[in-house]
Coordinates of C-alpha atoms in Angstrom, one line a residue:
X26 CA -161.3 31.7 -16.1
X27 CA -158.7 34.4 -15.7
X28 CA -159.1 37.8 -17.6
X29 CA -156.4 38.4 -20.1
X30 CA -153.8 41.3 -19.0
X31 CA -154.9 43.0 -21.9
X32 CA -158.4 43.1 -21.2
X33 CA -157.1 44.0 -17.4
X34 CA -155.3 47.1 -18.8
X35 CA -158.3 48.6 -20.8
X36 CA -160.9 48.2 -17.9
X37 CA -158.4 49.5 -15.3
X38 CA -157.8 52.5 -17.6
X39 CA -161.9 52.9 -18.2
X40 CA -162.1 52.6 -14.7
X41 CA -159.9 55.5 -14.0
X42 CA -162.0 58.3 -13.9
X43 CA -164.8 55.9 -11.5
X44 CA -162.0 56.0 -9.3
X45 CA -160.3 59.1 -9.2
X46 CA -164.2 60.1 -7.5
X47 CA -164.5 57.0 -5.6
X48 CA -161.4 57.8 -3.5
X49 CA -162.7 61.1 -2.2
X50 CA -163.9 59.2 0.5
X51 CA -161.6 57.6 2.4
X52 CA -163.9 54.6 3.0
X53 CA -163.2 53.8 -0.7
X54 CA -159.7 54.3 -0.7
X55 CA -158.0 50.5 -0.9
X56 CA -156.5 51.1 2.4
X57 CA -158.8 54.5 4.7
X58 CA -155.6 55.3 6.2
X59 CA -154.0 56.7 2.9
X60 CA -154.6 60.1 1.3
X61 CA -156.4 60.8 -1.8
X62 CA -153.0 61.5 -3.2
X63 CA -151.5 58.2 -2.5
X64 CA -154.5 56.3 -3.3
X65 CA -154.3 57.4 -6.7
X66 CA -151.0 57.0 -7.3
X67 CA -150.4 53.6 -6.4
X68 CA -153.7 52.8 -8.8
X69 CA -151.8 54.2 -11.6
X70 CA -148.7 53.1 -10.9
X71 CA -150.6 49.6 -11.0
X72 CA -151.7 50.7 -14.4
X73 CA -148.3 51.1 -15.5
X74 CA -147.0 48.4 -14.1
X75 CA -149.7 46.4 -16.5
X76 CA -148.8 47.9 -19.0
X77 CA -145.0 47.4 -18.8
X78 CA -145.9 43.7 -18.0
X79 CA -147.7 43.7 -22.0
X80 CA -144.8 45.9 -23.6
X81 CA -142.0 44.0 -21.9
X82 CA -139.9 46.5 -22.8
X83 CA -136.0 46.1 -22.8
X84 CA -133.6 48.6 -21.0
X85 CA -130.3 49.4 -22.9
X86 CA -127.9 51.0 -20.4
X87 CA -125.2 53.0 -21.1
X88 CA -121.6 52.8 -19.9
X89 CA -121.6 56.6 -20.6
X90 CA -121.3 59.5 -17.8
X91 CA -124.9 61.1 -18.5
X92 CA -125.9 63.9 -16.2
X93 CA -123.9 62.3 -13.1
X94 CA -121.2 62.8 -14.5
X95 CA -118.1 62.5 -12.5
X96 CA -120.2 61.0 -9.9
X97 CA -120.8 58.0 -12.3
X98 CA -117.5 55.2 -12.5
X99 CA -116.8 52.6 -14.4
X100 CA -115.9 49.4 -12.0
X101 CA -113.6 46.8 -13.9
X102 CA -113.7 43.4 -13.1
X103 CA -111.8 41.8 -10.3
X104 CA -109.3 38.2 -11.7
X105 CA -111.2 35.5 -13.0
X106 CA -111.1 33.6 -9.4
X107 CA -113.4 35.3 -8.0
X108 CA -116.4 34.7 -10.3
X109 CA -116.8 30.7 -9.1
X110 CA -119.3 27.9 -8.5
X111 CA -122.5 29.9 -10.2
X112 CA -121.0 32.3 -11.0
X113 CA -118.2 30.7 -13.5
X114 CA -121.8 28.8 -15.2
X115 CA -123.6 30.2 -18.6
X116 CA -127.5 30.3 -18.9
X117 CA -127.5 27.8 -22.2
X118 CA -125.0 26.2 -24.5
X119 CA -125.3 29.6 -26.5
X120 CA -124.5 32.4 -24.5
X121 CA -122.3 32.3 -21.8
X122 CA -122.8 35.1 -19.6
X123 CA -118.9 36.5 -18.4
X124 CA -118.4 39.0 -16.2
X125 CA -118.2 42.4 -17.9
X126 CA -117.7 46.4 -16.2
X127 CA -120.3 47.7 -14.3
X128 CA -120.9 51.3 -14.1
X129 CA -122.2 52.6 -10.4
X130 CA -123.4 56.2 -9.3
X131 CA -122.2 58.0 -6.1
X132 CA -124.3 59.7 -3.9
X133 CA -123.8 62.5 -2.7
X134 CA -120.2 62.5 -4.6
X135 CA -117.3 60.3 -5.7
X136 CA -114.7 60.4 -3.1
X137 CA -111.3 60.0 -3.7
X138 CA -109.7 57.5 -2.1
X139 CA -107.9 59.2 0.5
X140 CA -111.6 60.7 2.0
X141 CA -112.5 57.5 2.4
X142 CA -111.6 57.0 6.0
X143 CA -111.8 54.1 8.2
X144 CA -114.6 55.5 10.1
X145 CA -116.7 56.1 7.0
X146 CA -119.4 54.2 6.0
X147 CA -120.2 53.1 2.5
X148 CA -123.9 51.9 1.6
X149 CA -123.4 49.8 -1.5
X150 CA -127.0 49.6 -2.9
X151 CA -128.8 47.8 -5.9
X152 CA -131.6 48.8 -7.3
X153 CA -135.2 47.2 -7.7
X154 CA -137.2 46.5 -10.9
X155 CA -137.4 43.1 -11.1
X156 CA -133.9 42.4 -13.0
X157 CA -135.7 44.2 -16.3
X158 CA -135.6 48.0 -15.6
X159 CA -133.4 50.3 -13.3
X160 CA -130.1 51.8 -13.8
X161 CA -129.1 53.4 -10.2
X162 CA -128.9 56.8 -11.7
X163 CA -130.6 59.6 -10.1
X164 CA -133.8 59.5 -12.0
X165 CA -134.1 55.6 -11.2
X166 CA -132.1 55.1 -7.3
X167 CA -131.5 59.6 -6.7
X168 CA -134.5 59.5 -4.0
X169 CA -133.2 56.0 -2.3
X170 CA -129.8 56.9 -1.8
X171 CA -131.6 60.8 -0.5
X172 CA -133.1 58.6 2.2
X173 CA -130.4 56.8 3.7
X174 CA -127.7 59.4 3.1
X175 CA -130.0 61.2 5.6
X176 CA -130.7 58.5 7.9
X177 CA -127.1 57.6 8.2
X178 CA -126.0 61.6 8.9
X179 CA -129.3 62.2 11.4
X180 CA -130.8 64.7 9.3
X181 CA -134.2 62.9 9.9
X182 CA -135.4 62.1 13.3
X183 CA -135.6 58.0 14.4
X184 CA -139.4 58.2 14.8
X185 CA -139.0 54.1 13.7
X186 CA -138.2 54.3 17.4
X187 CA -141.2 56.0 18.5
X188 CA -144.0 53.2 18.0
X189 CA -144.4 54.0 14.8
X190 CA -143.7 50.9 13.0
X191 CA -143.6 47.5 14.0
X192 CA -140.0 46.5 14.6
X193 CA -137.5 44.6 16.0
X194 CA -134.4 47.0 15.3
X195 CA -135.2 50.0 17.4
X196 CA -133.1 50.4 20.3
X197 CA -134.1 54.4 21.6
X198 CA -131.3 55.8 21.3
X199 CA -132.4 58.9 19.5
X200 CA -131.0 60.3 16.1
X201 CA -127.9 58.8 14.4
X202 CA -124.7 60.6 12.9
X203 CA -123.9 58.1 11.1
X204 CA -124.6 54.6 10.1
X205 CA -121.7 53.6 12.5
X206 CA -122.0 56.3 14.9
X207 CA -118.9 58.0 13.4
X208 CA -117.6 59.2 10.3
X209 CA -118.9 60.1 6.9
X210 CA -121.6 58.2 4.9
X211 CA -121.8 56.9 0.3
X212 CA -123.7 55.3 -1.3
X213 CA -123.5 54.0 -4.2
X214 CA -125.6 52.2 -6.6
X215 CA -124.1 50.0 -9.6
X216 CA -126.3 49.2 -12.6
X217 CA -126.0 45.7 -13.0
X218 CA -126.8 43.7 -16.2
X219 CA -130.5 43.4 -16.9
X220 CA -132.3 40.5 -18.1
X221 CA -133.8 42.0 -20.7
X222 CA -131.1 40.3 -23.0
X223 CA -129.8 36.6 -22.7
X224 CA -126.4 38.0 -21.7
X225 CA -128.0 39.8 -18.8
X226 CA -129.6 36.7 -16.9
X227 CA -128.4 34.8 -14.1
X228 CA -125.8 35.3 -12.6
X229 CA -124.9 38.3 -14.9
X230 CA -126.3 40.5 -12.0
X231 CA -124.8 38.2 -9.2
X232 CA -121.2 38.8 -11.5
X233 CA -121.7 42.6 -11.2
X234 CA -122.3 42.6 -7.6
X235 CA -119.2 40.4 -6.9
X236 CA -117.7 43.5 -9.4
X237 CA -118.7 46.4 -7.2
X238 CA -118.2 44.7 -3.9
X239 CA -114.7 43.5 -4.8
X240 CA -114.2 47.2 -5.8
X241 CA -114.7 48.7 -3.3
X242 CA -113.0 46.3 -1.0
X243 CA -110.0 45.6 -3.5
X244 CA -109.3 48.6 -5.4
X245 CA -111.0 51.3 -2.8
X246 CA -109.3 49.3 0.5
X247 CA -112.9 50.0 2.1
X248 CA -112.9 48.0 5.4
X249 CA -116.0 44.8 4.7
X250 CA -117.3 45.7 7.7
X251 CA -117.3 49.1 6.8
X252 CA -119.7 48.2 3.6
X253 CA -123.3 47.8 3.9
X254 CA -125.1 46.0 0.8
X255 CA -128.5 46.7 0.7
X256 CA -131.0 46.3 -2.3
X257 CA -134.5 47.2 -2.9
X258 CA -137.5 44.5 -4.3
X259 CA -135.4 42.5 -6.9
X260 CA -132.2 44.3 -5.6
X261 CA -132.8 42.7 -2.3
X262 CA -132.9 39.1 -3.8
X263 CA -129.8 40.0 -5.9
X264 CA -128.1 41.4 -2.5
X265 CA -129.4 38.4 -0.6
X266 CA -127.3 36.3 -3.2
X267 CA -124.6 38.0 -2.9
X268 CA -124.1 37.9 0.5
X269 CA -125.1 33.7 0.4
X270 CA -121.7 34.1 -2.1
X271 CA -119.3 35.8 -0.1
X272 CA -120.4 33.9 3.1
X273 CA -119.7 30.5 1.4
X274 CA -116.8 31.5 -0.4
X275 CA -115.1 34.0 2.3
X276 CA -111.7 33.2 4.1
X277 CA -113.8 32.6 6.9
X278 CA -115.6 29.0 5.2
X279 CA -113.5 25.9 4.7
X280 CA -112.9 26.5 1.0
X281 CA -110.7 29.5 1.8
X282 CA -110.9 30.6 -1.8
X283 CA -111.9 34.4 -1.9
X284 CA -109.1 35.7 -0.1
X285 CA -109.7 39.7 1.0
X286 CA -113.1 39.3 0.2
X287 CA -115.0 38.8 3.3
X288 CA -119.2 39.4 3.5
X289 CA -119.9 43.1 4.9
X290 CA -120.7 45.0 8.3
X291 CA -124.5 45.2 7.2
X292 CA -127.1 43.6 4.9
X293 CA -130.6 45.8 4.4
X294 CA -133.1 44.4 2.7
X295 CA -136.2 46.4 1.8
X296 CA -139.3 44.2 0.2
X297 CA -137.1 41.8 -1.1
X298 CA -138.2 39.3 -3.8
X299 CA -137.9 36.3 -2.5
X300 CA -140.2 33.9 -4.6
X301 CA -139.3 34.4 -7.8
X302 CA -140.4 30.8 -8.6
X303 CA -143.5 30.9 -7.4
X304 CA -144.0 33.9 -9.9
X305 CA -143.1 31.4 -12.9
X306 CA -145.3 28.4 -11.5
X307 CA -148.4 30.2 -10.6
X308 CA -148.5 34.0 -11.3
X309 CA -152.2 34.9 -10.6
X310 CA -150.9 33.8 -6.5
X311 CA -150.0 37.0 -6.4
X312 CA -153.1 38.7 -7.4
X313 CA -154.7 35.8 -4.8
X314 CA -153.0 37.6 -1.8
X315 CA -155.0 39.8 0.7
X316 CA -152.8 42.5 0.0
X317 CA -153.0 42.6 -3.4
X318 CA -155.4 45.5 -3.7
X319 CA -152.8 47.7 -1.8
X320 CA -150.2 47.5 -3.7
X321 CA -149.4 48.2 -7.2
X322 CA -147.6 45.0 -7.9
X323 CA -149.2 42.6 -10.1
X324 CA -148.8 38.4 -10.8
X325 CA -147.8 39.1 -14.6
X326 CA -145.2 41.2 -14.1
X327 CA -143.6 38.8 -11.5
X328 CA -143.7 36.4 -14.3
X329 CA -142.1 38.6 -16.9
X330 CA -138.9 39.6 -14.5
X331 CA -138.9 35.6 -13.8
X332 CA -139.2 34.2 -17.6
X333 CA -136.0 36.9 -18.0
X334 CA -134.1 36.9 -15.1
X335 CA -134.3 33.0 -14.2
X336 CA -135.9 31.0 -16.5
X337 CA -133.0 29.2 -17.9
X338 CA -131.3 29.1 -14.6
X339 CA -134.3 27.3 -12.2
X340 CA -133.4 24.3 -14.3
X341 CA -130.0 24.1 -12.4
X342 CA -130.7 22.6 -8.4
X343 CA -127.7 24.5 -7.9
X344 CA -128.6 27.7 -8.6
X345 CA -132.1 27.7 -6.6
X346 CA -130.8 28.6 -2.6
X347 CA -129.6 31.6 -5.0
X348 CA -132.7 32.8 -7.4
X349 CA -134.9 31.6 -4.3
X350 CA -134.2 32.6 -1.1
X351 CA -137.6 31.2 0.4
X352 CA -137.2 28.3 2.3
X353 CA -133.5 28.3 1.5
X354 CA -131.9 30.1 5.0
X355 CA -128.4 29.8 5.5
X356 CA -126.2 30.7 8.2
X357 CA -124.2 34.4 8.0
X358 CA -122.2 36.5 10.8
X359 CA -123.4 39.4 9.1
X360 CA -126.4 41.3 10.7
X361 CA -129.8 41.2 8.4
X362 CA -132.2 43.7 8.3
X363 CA -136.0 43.0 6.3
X364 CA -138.3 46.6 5.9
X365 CA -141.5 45.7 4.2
X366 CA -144.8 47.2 3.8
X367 CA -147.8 46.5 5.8
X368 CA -149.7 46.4 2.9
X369 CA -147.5 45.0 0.4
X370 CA -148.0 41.1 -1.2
X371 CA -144.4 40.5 -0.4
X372 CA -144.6 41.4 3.6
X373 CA -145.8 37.6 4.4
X374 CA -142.6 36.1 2.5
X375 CA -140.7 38.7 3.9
X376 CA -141.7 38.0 7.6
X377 CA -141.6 33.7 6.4
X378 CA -137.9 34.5 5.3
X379 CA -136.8 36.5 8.7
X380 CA -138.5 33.1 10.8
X381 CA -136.8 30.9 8.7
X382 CA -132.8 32.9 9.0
X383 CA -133.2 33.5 12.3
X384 CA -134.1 29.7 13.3
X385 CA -130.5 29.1 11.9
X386 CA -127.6 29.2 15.0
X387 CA -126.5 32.4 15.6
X388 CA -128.6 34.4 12.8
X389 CA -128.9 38.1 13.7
X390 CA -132.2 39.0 12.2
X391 CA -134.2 42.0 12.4
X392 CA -137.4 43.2 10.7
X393 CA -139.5 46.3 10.5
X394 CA -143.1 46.9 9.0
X395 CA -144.2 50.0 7.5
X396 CA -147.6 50.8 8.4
X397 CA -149.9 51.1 5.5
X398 CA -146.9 51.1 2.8
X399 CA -147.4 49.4 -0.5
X400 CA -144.5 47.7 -1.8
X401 CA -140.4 49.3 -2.1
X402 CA -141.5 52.4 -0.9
X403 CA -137.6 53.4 -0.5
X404 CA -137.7 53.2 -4.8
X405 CA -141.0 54.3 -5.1
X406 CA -141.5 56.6 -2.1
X407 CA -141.3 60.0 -4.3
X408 CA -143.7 59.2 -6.9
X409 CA -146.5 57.4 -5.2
X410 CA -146.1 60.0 -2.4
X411 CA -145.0 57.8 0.5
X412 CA -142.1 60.1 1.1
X413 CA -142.2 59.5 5.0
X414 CA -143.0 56.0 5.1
X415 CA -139.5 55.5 3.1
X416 CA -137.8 58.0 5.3
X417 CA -138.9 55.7 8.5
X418 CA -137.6 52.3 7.1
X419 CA -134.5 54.0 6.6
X420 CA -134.0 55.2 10.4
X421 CA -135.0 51.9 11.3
X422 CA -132.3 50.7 9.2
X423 CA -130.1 53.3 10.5
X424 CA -131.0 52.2 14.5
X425 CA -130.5 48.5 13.8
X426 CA -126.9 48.9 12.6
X427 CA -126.2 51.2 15.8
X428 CA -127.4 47.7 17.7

């Protein structure tokens, strides 16, 4: 019989202290290879993440500057023709989800236009937390846009490339300058819609990425191939989607119906979530995993971002190659990149996924593994104190594109 999440939460908390004295040795750590400091970490962050899963709290985001201030812009949307097949559909015959302005944080600054060259490089990234939490501001994206700001500009050295992970990307060529080779590096990072309200589900998020990537491409004349979309956990199933949307509906497919909007240079995906039905049908699978006691990811709070995000949705066929990218491949001419953790639950659907896209035609298809990384360490990186195992999915990234 499974224990209920609330009984979960007060023996993982009364537990605490057992552990906190446990992990002094490293045999007792969940994984020997981690320090004391990340061991403990990622067991509270578990803790929180149980407790967020009970609260099911609902994040109100603000269309407001904040502390970014000039670095945070409002992105309007692009003409009603561009927001077609799911993304013209409502959840219910209640709320029709429309597509509404998205406000997106620069890193390190908003450029004008005119510093926008053609030899820069803009990172256009969405953020994780499982369609229910996240904003891209600094507090919530600041540390993921740090590490591939410095990637891109070679601050960091490409040890990706020196056996370090396991990887199909590196290509030894030594530190980067830029994600191109040339020119300046952005990023930036919209907040889409969350789910936490029926006007935030599917495809409200899909909607706001078609809004920032049109955007940039439209109102910012950023070359597409000068754009990489990346997204981290749930980001990286929204990113997925939108690149399945733009490949289908780009003037390069039959349809020819999303003129000047063609897919980008890149895609990076870092632990993407690429289940989310399975979360809905059988949550405790997750908790079933061998990796589940390295990582801070739990069953019910897959279920949770599910129930919000999709729920409605997954009883549309149409929609599913969308919300569920698993088993769903389809053919792209953009290049794919998949980080994951060694030690995350997602890294066997993440490696299924990369098989299954790069079994299609002319696929490229590249993966890396993080040794001993729990999951998203590019969001979480900074406060579960896997700093450097971010830092190295990001070169690899970085060495991939130069490929």
């Amino acid at each position: 019989m499974p224990v209920p999440q609330h009984l979960r939460l007060v023996l993982a908390l009364l537990a605490l202290p057992g552990y906190a004295i446990a992990f002094t040795l490293p045999s007792l750590r969940p994984n020997p290879a981690w320090t004391y400091n990340q061991a403990i970490r990622v067991h509270v962050a578990r803790i929180i993440v149980q407790l967020l899963s009970i609260r099911r709290p609902v994040t109100r985001l603000s269309l407001l500057p904040g502390d970014e201030k000039n670095r945070f812009q409002l992105m309007a949307p692009v003409p009603a023709e561009y927001y077609i097949g799911c993304c013209s559909s409502h959840v219910d015959d209640k709320t029709t989800i429309r597509p509404a302005p998205v406000g997106a944080t620069w890193y390190p600054h908003a450029p004008a236009r005119s510093q926008i060259t053609r030899a820069a490089t803009v990172i256009l990234h969405f953020h994780g937390g499982g369609y229910v939490l996240g904003d891209g501001r600094d507090g919530d994206a600041g540390f993921a846009a740090r590490c591939l700001l410095e990637a891109c500009t070679g601050r960091g050295t490409t040890e990706a490339c020196a056996g370090r992970g396991t990887t199909e990307a590196c290509t030894g060529r030594g530190t980067t300058e830029a994600c191109t080779g040339r020119g300046t590096t952005y990023v930036v990072c919209p907040q889409y819609r969350l789910s936490g309200t029926p006007e935030g589900r599917f495809p409200a998020a899909l909607q706001d990425g078609i809004t920032a990537y049109a955007h940039l491409v439209l109102e910012r004349g950023i070359m597409p191939r000068s754009i990489v979309v990346s997204g981290d956990s749930a980001g990286g199933n929204l990113a997925l989607a939108l690149l399945r949307y733009l490949q289908h509906y780009s003037p390069a497919a039959d349809l020819l119906l999303l003129p000047r909007l063609p897919p980008p240079g890149n895609l990076w995906l870092w632990s993407p979530w690429l289940n989310p039905l399975a979360a809905l049908q059988d949550p405790l699978a997750h908790d079933r995993s061998p990796n589940a006691p390295t990582d801070y990811t739990t069953g019910h709070f897959g279920r949770w971002s599910a129930e919000e995000a999709f729920a409605p949705a997954v009883q549309k066929k149409e929609f599913n190659a969308y919300i569920h990218p698993l088993g769903n491949p389809f053919s792209t001419s953009t290049p794919v990149f998949i980080c994951a953790g060694e030690c995350e639950v997602f890294l066997h659907d993440n490696l299924a996924f990369a098989r299954q896209m790069q079994g299609l035609g002319n696929n490229t298809v590249r993966t890396f593994v993080i040794p001993n990384a729990p999951h998203d360490v590019l969001l979480m990186g900074d406060k579960i104190g896997f700093e450097a195992a971010a830092r190295l999915g990001a070169q690899a990234a970085v060495a991939q594109s130069m490929t």
